[in-house]
Amino acid sequence: MNAPVHPIEHLQVELSDLDWVTDAGRIARLSQDFSWFSPVLKRQLEGKQAQAVVRPRSQDEIVRLVSLCARLRVPVTVRGSGTGNYGQAVPLQGGVVLDMSGYNAFLWARDGVARAQAGIRLSELESAIRPLGWELRCVPSTWRSATLGGLYGGGFGGIGSINYGPLAARGNVLGIKAITFEAQPQVVELRGSDALQLHHMWGTNGLVLEVEVGLAPAHDWVEQLVVFDSFDAGLDFGDAVSRSTGIVKRELCFLAAPIPDYLRQLADHLPAGCHACIVAVAPASEPALQEVVAQFGGKVTCRKTAEEVRTSNRTLLEYTWNHTTLHALKVDMTLTYLQIAFTPGQHLEQVRRMEAFFAGEVLTHTEFIRNIDGHMVCTALQLVRFTSEERLREIMRLYRENGIRVNDPHVFIVEDGRAQGSLAPGALAMKRRFDPLGLLNPGKVRAWMDGVPA
Amino acid sequence: MNAPVHPIEHLQVELSDLDWVTDAGRIARLSQDFSWFSPVLKRQLEGKQAQAVVRPRSQDEIVRLVSLCARLRVPVTVRGSGTGNYGQAVPLQGGVVLDMSGYNAFLWARDGVARAQAGIRLSELESAIRPLGWELRCVPSTWRSATLGGLYGGGFGGIGSINYGPLAARGNVLGIKAITFEAQPQVVELRGSDALQLHHMWGTNGLVLEVEVGLAPAHDWVEQLVVFDSFDAGLDFGDAVSRSTGIVKRELCFLAAPIPDYLRQLADHLPAGCHACIVAVAPASEPALQEVVAQFGGKVTCRKTAEEVRTSNRTLLEYTWNHTTLHALKVDMTLTYLQIAFTPGQHLEQVRRMEAFFAGEVLTHTEFIRNIDGHMVCTALQLVRFTSEERLREIMRLYRENGIRVNDPHVFIVEDGRAQGSLAPGALAMKRRFDPLGLLNPGKVRAWMDGVPA
């Protein structure tokens, strides 16, 4: 009688035709994401890694993998390109990391809707739909490498959310195809609101195979970097542009001093100590934008047409959202960041108040968006001069005490981040339906930390 | 020695190659607009008419006409298709009505911008740009006949303002060409903010030859008529759709009972006593819209695809904005209307409060738009059961006393309507520059009622 075979070995033998990553270094890398932005997560997730990584290329491969993992009770953590910041893709309990990047076919686009397999890169999806006159409604600054499934499973929105709100706003996601994690996997299509029940759940309550999204009409966006002498001028410029319904835009962020000093690659365009806005507008809106620039005493120090962006493959948009954070951390690893949602109508006052409150310790980076309720507002990805985990928690507590919502990015439990403490009943119901064995990305959801709730 | 020639005769002799309207009935008709919506304006403007109407076909003809009118001191009132509601096109002091409908060339469209001569019908302009993938950002419900110059000179916005706000929002109008009214007319291009100084001034402070506007990406709008059992369900549906950033829309209005009963041509789709919303959404947004319909217990009783609208040449959009008013007045000439601007954030409460306040006397018709400050709000074109001019004034006073802005549509003085009492200095400066002799549409602006102010 042979010794019992280790489940991972069993998987790799029985599914030997699948694309298994065997190099230890690659397994370690594919067990990581961008959670190192957080010193807390970096400490907590250190050394967590999969026992194996597999990169399926077809639904059949995924079905066979899921079936066998279910039978062998092997935990599976799904990843796209690993651009998430919350440790979504880090396996807490070993097992298999399912790298979806090989399951990446563009399926179709028509009538302002596109559908693709979860592992498609957002940049590939944009390349497929742009010749048809469409673009994605909202993408993270990581769209070059980030996947559609990753955006769906762990993302918020980003560039474009100034028009369409977050991805979670009704109508942005039309449907998904997901597979139940059991010995006899079921492939299920979820439509409309149901299709949002697996969104931003980090692959904990269902394994998503395909995503269908509403599109936006494509524009030849012109990117501009606008600098200001004062904080208020830059913020007020952002506010004015955000509220100008006749200025067609895709991105608008405000980077208060000293953040622009960290953007070394743009140093030629950023006078030391300046405040800056990055804005992408439609060509027709450039003259109106220029009027607002002049009104607030700004100066355009860099301008890139869509053609220039295409040709150079360099875009100012890769200095927005969490790319700002990335560039700053490359310069100063003692920095970390926050995620703050201001209150519509009070947001400018809140930004100014907190800028003063944490002067020099929390550096203001706001992104203008429409929120899930349709209000124009700004959200923020402030940089923080990190001193201790205790102080970081205190900073977030002080925001909350000031009546400002914090989406804590220093936690790896779904409920402790954007979900603000508890999950929707629908999300829990999906968990029971799609992961009856509790094997999907275990340890990330408090509600079933000790198994699936009844 | 001959008797002195009457200036009008002088004009017609010296400019005999121009297209003069000589039929008395046509002159009377071309001296009118849709100000008969208001019993006050109907009484005040009765019998006002031009001594002659001329329909120029070229800039040269306009220049020669203006020059001679300036020399002869003949007042000129410019009209497009006469779909305005404030008597904009009614000549108070006789003279010449300048019918711009023959000066109607489409000039160009590129990069999301189009330019045309002022007399072009909005429907013709849309036909020219739609094959290029664009449509107009905001149009009145009268777009089939209304002209671009008329929209600019006397309009607000309308269908599409839910995305782009009013025409006056920065960036919607990029430039205009106007001509000074003097013996040696100067043709002047105004750009950006300057190009708005002649907007909504009813042709009193400059004669506009060409208008250049920012465009919107075209969608194949699907029109739906949704009916509700209760006022609150219909209003709340409208609010929910207005705030759904993922539902791409062009029009959204709420017609409270008994207004739908007046829409006789839609009677098959409107149960007696119902409340109704008319909404135009992008095809990709239909499933999400349907979810909101279900959420508020609505029922879609009529649905028209863009193709069906094109083929039938019938559109639900011709039951929105002031077409609602028109249809109702055709059924009941004792009705008139209001124009009310609610306060963002308080607008639903204000609508409900005033519906109760004037129960049965003022009938609620709201249009969801983004206002000039970028806020989602609803404005209203309520129907009023008219009893007396005194009561009509009292109703408007009561709205104001309730903290709600009234854009009085029962006045023919620019300052007394949307301008809320006084004109911007820029508009007055334009008057001095473009109409030094005070001959353009005289009697409509209080600031120079007795001639051009110094």
mmCIF file of C-alpha atoms in Angstrom, chain B residues 11-200:
data_model
loop_
_atom_site.group_PDB
_atom_site.id
_atom_site.type_symbol
_atom_site.label_atom_id
_atom_site.label_comp_id
_atom_site.label_asym_id
_atom_site.label_seq_id
_atom_site.Cartn_x
_atom_site.Cartn_y
_atom_site.Cartn_z
ATOM 1 C CA LEU B 11 -35.981 98.956 -47.504
ATOM 2 C CA GLN B 12 -38.066 96.890 -49.843
ATOM 3 C CA VAL B 13 -37.147 98.993 -52.852
ATOM 4 C CA GLU B 14 -33.449 99.272 -52.152
ATOM 5 C CA LEU B 15 -33.193 95.597 -51.125
ATOM 6 C CA SER B 16 -35.688 94.284 -53.612
ATOM 7 C CA ASP B 17 -33.567 91.200 -54.279
ATOM 8 C CA LEU B 18 -34.201 89.975 -50.727
ATOM 9 C CA ASP B 19 -36.980 87.513 -49.942
ATOM 10 C CA TRP B 20 -39.710 89.772 -48.481
ATOM 11 C CA VAL B 21 -42.903 88.349 -47.085
ATOM 12 C CA THR B 22 -45.718 90.567 -48.318
ATOM 13 C CA ASP B 23 -48.828 88.584 -47.484
ATOM 14 C CA ALA B 24 -50.501 90.260 -44.497
ATOM 15 C CA GLY B 25 -51.591 86.959 -42.974
ATOM 16 C CA ARG B 26 -48.092 85.568 -43.143
ATOM 17 C CA ILE B 27 -46.646 88.752 -41.663
ATOM 18 C CA ALA B 28 -49.074 88.441 -38.770
ATOM 19 C CA ARG B 29 -48.197 84.782 -38.247
ATOM 20 C CA LEU B 30 -44.457 85.440 -38.463
ATOM 21 C CA SER B 31 -44.867 88.128 -35.807
ATOM 22 C CA GLN B 32 -46.058 85.520 -33.314
ATOM 23 C CA ASP B 33 -44.537 82.735 -31.299
ATOM 24 C CA PHE B 34 -45.803 80.354 -28.645
ATOM 25 C CA SER B 35 -46.328 83.076 -26.061
ATOM 26 C CA TRP B 36 -50.033 82.243 -26.250
ATOM 27 C CA PHE B 37 -49.217 79.544 -23.673
ATOM 28 C CA SER B 38 -49.481 82.479 -21.262
ATOM 29 C CA PRO B 39 -52.830 84.242 -20.991
ATOM 30 C CA VAL B 40 -50.914 87.286 -19.754
ATOM 31 C CA LEU B 41 -48.588 87.475 -22.728
ATOM 32 C CA LYS B 42 -51.433 86.634 -25.059
ATOM 33 C CA ARG B 43 -53.288 89.703 -23.849
ATOM 34 C CA GLN B 44 -50.226 91.942 -23.735
ATOM 35 C CA LEU B 45 -48.830 90.990 -27.121
ATOM 36 C CA GLU B 46 -52.086 90.825 -29.013
ATOM 37 C CA GLY B 47 -51.913 92.698 -32.273
ATOM 38 C CA LYS B 48 -48.195 93.354 -32.051
ATOM 39 C CA GLN B 49 -46.773 92.766 -35.444
ATOM 40 C CA ALA B 50 -44.061 93.655 -37.866
ATOM 41 C CA GLN B 51 -44.529 95.979 -40.795
ATOM 42 C CA ALA B 52 -42.500 93.607 -42.900
ATOM 43 C CA VAL B 53 -40.838 90.238 -42.716
ATOM 44 C CA VAL B 54 -37.683 89.408 -44.600
ATOM 45 C CA ARG B 55 -36.000 86.064 -44.969
ATOM 46 C CA PRO B 56 -32.300 86.491 -45.848
ATOM 47 C CA ARG B 57 -30.363 83.637 -47.428
ATOM 48 C CA SER B 58 -26.772 84.831 -47.046
ATOM 49 C CA GLN B 59 -24.515 86.858 -44.831
ATOM 50 C CA ASP B 60 -24.297 89.462 -47.552
ATOM 51 C CA GLU B 61 -28.054 89.888 -47.511
ATOM 52 C CA ILE B 62 -28.027 90.196 -43.718
ATOM 53 C CA VAL B 63 -25.238 92.776 -43.816
ATOM 54 C CA ARG B 64 -27.053 94.909 -46.389
ATOM 55 C CA LEU B 65 -30.306 94.651 -44.481
ATOM 56 C CA VAL B 66 -28.740 95.545 -41.141
ATOM 57 C CA SER B 67 -26.845 98.440 -42.664
ATOM 58 C CA LEU B 68 -29.908 99.983 -44.206
ATOM 59 C CA CYS B 69 -32.120 99.353 -41.161
ATOM 60 C CA ALA B 70 -29.463 101.066 -39.039
ATOM 61 C CA ARG B 71 -29.389 104.051 -41.358
ATOM 62 C CA LEU B 72 -33.170 104.226 -41.493
ATOM 63 C CA ARG B 73 -33.569 103.529 -37.740
ATOM 64 C CA VAL B 74 -35.898 100.592 -38.379
ATOM 65 C CA PRO B 75 -36.240 98.176 -35.446
ATOM 66 C CA VAL B 76 -35.482 94.565 -36.206
ATOM 67 C CA THR B 77 -36.733 91.523 -34.332
ATOM 68 C CA VAL B 78 -35.001 88.257 -35.133
ATOM 69 C CA ARG B 79 -36.909 84.974 -35.184
ATOM 70 C CA GLY B 80 -36.087 81.353 -35.832
ATOM 71 C CA SER B 81 -39.099 79.078 -36.020
ATOM 72 C CA GLY B 82 -41.069 80.986 -33.409
ATOM 73 C CA THR B 83 -41.265 78.136 -30.922
ATOM 74 C CA GLY B 84 -40.315 80.396 -28.019
ATOM 75 C CA ASN B 85 -42.813 80.989 -25.232
ATOM 76 C CA TYR B 86 -41.959 84.445 -23.957
ATOM 77 C CA GLY B 87 -42.824 86.607 -26.927
ATOM 78 C CA GLN B 88 -39.138 86.698 -27.836
ATOM 79 C CA ALA B 89 -40.009 86.905 -31.518
ATOM 80 C CA VAL B 90 -42.944 89.309 -31.223
ATOM 81 C CA PRO B 91 -41.989 92.809 -32.392
ATOM 82 C CA LEU B 92 -43.239 95.340 -29.860
ATOM 83 C CA GLN B 93 -42.484 98.368 -32.006
ATOM 84 C CA GLY B 94 -43.236 97.136 -35.498
ATOM 85 C CA GLY B 95 -40.369 97.372 -37.910
ATOM 86 C CA VAL B 96 -38.922 94.331 -39.574
ATOM 87 C CA VAL B 97 -39.029 90.730 -38.442
ATOM 88 C CA LEU B 98 -35.896 89.043 -39.630
ATOM 89 C CA ASP B 99 -36.791 85.403 -40.229
ATOM 90 C CA MET B 100 -33.528 83.457 -40.013
ATOM 91 C CA SER B 101 -34.951 80.172 -41.290
ATOM 92 C CA GLY B 102 -33.442 80.691 -44.727
ATOM 93 C CA TYR B 103 -29.965 81.189 -43.322
ATOM 94 C CA ASN B 104 -29.572 77.580 -42.414
ATOM 95 C CA ALA B 105 -26.399 75.967 -43.720
ATOM 96 C CA PHE B 106 -24.660 73.230 -41.801
ATOM 97 C CA LEU B 107 -21.020 74.313 -41.790
ATOM 98 C CA TRP B 108 -18.899 71.562 -40.234
ATOM 99 C CA ALA B 109 -18.533 68.996 -37.482
ATOM 100 C CA ARG B 110 -15.274 67.589 -36.140
ATOM 101 C CA ASP B 111 -13.807 66.398 -32.841
ATOM 102 C CA GLY B 112 -17.148 66.579 -31.089
ATOM 103 C CA VAL B 113 -17.943 70.129 -32.185
ATOM 104 C CA ALA B 114 -20.397 71.354 -34.829
ATOM 105 C CA ARG B 115 -21.043 74.732 -36.348
ATOM 106 C CA ALA B 116 -23.979 75.945 -38.397
ATOM 107 C CA GLN B 117 -25.795 79.059 -39.448
ATOM 108 C CA ALA B 118 -28.307 80.268 -36.896
ATOM 109 C CA GLY B 119 -31.402 79.411 -38.936
ATOM 110 C CA ILE B 120 -30.718 75.692 -39.232
ATOM 111 C CA ARG B 121 -33.386 73.513 -37.709
ATOM 112 C CA LEU B 122 -32.073 71.431 -34.819
ATOM 113 C CA SER B 123 -33.449 68.314 -36.532
ATOM 114 C CA GLU B 124 -31.454 69.135 -39.659
ATOM 115 C CA LEU B 125 -28.341 69.680 -37.579
ATOM 116 C CA GLU B 126 -28.865 66.350 -35.835
ATOM 117 C CA SER B 127 -29.299 64.663 -39.209
ATOM 118 C CA ALA B 128 -25.968 66.099 -40.301
ATOM 119 C CA ILE B 129 -24.005 65.006 -37.249
ATOM 120 C CA ARG B 130 -25.603 61.679 -36.387
ATOM 121 C CA PRO B 131 -23.867 59.775 -39.208
ATOM 122 C CA LEU B 132 -20.609 61.002 -37.648
ATOM 123 C CA GLY B 133 -21.571 59.402 -34.327
ATOM 124 C CA TRP B 134 -22.665 62.586 -32.581
ATOM 125 C CA GLU B 135 -25.862 64.231 -31.444
ATOM 126 C CA LEU B 136 -26.769 67.553 -29.855
ATOM 127 C CA ARG B 137 -26.130 67.795 -26.126
ATOM 128 C CA CYS B 138 -29.452 69.376 -25.257
ATOM 129 C CA VAL B 139 -32.476 70.222 -27.332
ATOM 130 C CA PRO B 140 -35.963 71.505 -26.613
ATOM 131 C CA SER B 141 -38.907 69.209 -27.295
ATOM 132 C CA THR B 142 -39.501 71.428 -30.340
ATOM 133 C CA TRP B 143 -36.231 70.346 -31.980
ATOM 134 C CA ARG B 144 -38.090 69.181 -35.089
ATOM 135 C CA SER B 145 -38.757 72.787 -36.112
ATOM 136 C CA ALA B 146 -36.790 74.940 -33.674
ATOM 137 C CA THR B 147 -33.589 76.542 -34.918
ATOM 138 C CA LEU B 148 -30.097 76.566 -33.501
ATOM 139 C CA GLY B 149 -30.138 80.347 -33.253
ATOM 140 C CA GLY B 150 -33.513 80.212 -31.549
ATOM 141 C CA LEU B 151 -32.254 77.721 -28.979
ATOM 142 C CA TYR B 152 -29.246 79.937 -28.389
ATOM 143 C CA GLY B 153 -31.187 83.195 -28.279
ATOM 144 C CA GLY B 154 -34.230 82.132 -26.357
ATOM 145 C CA GLY B 155 -33.895 78.575 -25.140
ATOM 146 C CA PHE B 156 -32.689 76.799 -22.062
ATOM 147 C CA GLY B 157 -31.672 73.270 -22.951
ATOM 148 C CA GLY B 158 -34.068 70.414 -22.432
ATOM 149 C CA ILE B 159 -33.683 66.836 -23.585
ATOM 150 C CA GLY B 160 -30.076 65.965 -22.753
ATOM 151 C CA SER B 161 -29.757 68.515 -19.950
ATOM 152 C CA ILE B 162 -29.862 65.566 -17.551
ATOM 153 C CA ASN B 163 -26.282 64.996 -18.709
ATOM 154 C CA TYR B 164 -24.960 68.329 -19.923
ATOM 155 C CA GLY B 165 -26.971 70.798 -17.888
ATOM 156 C CA PRO B 166 -28.396 73.886 -19.536
ATOM 157 C CA LEU B 167 -26.979 75.252 -22.775
ATOM 158 C CA ALA B 168 -25.486 78.032 -20.634
ATOM 159 C CA ALA B 169 -23.169 75.604 -18.804
ATOM 160 C CA ARG B 170 -19.574 76.352 -19.672
ATOM 161 C CA GLY B 171 -18.371 74.295 -22.615
ATOM 162 C CA ASN B 172 -21.703 73.643 -24.321
ATOM 163 C CA VAL B 173 -21.431 76.708 -26.570
ATOM 164 C CA LEU B 174 -17.929 77.161 -27.969
ATOM 165 C CA GLY B 175 -18.396 80.195 -30.138
ATOM 166 C CA ILE B 176 -20.763 82.409 -32.046
ATOM 167 C CA LYS B 177 -20.513 84.780 -34.953
ATOM 168 C CA ALA B 178 -22.558 87.929 -34.519
ATOM 169 C CA ILE B 179 -22.998 91.149 -36.421
ATOM 170 C CA THR B 180 -23.118 94.668 -35.035
ATOM 171 C CA PHE B 181 -26.250 96.586 -35.807
ATOM 172 C CA GLU B 182 -24.914 99.749 -37.411
ATOM 173 C CA ALA B 183 -24.507 101.424 -40.770
ATOM 174 C CA GLN B 184 -21.162 99.704 -41.245
ATOM 175 C CA PRO B 185 -21.888 96.318 -39.684
ATOM 176 C CA GLN B 186 -18.969 94.458 -38.179
ATOM 177 C CA VAL B 187 -18.926 90.691 -38.164
ATOM 178 C CA VAL B 188 -17.442 89.473 -34.889
ATOM 179 C CA GLU B 189 -16.488 86.048 -33.566
ATOM 180 C CA LEU B 190 -16.975 85.542 -29.828
ATOM 181 C CA ARG B 191 -15.394 82.537 -28.114
ATOM 182 C CA GLY B 192 -15.900 80.719 -24.825
ATOM 183 C CA SER B 193 -17.571 82.683 -22.045
ATOM 184 C CA ASP B 194 -17.924 85.707 -24.308
ATOM 185 C CA ALA B 195 -20.040 83.578 -26.592
ATOM 186 C CA LEU B 196 -22.611 83.230 -23.808
ATOM 187 C CA GLN B 197 -23.182 86.965 -23.405
ATOM 188 C CA LEU B 198 -25.812 86.959 -26.128
ATOM 189 C CA HIS B 199 -27.424 83.726 -24.929
ATOM 190 C CA HIS B 200 -31.042 83.858 -23.759
#
